[in-house]
Coordinates of C-alpha atoms in Angstrom, one line a residue:
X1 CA 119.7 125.3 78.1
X2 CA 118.7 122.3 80.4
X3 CA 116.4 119.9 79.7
X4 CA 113.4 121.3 81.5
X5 CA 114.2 124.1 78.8
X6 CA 114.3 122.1 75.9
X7 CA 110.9 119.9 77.0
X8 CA 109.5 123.4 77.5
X9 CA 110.6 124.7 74.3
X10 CA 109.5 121.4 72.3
X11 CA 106.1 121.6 74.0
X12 CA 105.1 125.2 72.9
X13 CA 106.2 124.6 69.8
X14 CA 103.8 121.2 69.5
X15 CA 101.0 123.8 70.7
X16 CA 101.6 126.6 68.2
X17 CA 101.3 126.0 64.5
X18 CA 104.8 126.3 63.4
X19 CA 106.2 123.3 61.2
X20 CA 110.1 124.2 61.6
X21 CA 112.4 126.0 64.0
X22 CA 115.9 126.4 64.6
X23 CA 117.6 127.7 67.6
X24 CA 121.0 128.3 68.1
X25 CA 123.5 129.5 70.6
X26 CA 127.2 130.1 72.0
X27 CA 126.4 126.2 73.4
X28 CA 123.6 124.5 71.5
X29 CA 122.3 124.0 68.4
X30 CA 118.4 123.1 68.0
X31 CA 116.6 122.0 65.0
X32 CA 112.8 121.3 65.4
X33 CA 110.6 119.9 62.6
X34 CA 107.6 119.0 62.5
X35 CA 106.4 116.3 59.7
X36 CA 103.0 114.2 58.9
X37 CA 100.4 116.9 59.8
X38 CA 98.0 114.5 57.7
X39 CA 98.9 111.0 60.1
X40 CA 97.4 113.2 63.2
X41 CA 94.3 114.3 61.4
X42 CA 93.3 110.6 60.2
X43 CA 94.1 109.0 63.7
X44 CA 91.1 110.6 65.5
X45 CA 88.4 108.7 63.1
X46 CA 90.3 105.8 64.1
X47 CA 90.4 106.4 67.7
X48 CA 86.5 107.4 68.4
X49 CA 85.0 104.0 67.2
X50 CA 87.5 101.7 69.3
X51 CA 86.4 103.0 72.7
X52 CA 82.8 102.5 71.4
X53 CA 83.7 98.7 71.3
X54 CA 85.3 98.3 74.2
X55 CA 82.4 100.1 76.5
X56 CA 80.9 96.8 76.5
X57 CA 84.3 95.4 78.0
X58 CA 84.0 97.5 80.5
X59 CA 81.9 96.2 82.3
X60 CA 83.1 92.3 82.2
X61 CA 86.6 94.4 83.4
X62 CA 85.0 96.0 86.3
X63 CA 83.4 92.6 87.5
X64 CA 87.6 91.5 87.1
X65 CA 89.0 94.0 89.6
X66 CA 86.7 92.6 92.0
X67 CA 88.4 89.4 92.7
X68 CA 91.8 91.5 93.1
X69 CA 90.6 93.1 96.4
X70 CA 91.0 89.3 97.9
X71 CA 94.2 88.6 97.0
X72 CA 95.5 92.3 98.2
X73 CA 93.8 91.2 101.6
X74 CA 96.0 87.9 101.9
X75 CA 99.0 90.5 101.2
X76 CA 98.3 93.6 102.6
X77 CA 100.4 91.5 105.8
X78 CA 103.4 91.5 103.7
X79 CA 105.9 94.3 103.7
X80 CA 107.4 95.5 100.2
X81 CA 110.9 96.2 99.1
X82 CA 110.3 99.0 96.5
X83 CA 112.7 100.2 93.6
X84 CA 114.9 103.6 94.5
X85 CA 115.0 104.0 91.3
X86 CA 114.7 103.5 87.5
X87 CA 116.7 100.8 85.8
X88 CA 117.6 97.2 85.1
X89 CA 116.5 94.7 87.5
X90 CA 119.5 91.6 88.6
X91 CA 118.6 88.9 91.3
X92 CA 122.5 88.5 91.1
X93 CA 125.7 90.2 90.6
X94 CA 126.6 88.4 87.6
X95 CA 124.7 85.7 85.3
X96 CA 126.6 82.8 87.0
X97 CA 126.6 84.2 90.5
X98 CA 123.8 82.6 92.9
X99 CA 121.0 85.1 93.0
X100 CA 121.3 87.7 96.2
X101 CA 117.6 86.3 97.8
X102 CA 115.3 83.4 97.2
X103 CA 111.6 83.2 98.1
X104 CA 112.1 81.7 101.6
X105 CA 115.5 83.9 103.1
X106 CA 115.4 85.8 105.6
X107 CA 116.6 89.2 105.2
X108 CA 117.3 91.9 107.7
X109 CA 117.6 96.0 107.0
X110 CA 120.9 96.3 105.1
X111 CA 120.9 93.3 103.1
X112 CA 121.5 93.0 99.9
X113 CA 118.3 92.3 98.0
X114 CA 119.2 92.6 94.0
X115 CA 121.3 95.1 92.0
X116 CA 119.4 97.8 89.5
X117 CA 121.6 99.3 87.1
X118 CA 120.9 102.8 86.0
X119 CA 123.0 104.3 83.5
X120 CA 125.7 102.0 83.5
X121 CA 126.0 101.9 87.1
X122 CA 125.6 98.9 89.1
X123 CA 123.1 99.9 92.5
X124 CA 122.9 97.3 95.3
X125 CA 119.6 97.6 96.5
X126 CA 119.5 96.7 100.7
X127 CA 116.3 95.6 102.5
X128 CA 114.8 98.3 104.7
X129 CA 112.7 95.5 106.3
X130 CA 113.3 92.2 108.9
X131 CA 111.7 89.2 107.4
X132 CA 111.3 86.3 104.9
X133 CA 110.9 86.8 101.4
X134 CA 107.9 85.2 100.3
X135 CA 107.3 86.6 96.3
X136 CA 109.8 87.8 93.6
X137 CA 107.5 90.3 91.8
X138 CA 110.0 91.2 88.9
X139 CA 111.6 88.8 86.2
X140 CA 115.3 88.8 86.4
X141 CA 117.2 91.3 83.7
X142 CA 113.3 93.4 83.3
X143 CA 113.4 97.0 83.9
X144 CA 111.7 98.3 86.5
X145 CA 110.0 101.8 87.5
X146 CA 110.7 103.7 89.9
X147 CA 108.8 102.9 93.5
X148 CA 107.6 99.4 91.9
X149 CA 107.1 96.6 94.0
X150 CA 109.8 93.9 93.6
X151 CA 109.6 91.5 97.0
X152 CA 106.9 90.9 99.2
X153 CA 108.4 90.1 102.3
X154 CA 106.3 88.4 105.6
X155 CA 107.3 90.2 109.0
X156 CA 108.9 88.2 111.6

């Protein structure tokens, strides 16, 4: 069994109204149970009157987006460097090492921007872009998601 098997498996049985199963074979050895049916019953009466008191909110956080659009303007100039992947954000190769790019280098396709680790492995990540780098959008040592923003970078 792969994964995609397993979530699948897991899945149906969330859907159906079994509270244990075992599966076993030449290669794996499943246990499933499922405990505190009572937790998911009480957490609904819970749920329904907090969105009531944020409706309200809303509408103070729709009038919040509306500055956004302004800064996204003065940006939407800038090209992005983007994470490949999913992992562990370094500006540098090590915590004494200078970091690989400051706000104000210029960096050209190829260049090494920051590392991500991933499982243990240590990625350099290279600009695709020519340009300066004008915003560090991720924290040192953070992770980071997959196609996340993590330089804004002005064209030259």
């Amino acid at each position: 069994m792969d994964t995609k098997d397993i979530q699948n498996l897991i899945d149906f049985i969330a859907q159906s109204g079994l509270d244990e199963v075992s599966i076993e074979t030449n290669e794996l050895k499943l246990n499933v149970k499922r405990y505190g049916q009572t937790p998911v019953s009480s957490v609904p009466p819970v749920a329904q009157p907090a969105p009531q008191q944020p409706a309200p909110a809303a509408p103070s956080a729709v009038s919040t987006p509306a500055p956004t659009p302004a800064p996204k303007a003065e940006t939407s100039n800038y090209l992005t460097i983007k994470s490949p992947m999913i992992g562990t954000f370094y500006r540098s190769a090590g915590p004494e090492a200078a970091s690989f790019v400051e706000i104000g280098d210029e960096v050209k396709p190829g260049k090494t921007v920051c590392i991500i680790e991933a499982m243990k492995l240590f990625n350099e990540i290279e600009s695709e872009v020519a340009g300066r780098i004008v915003k560090v959008l991720v924290e040192n040592a953070t992770p980071v998601e997959y196609d996340q923003p993590l330089f804004l970078v002005e064209p030259i």
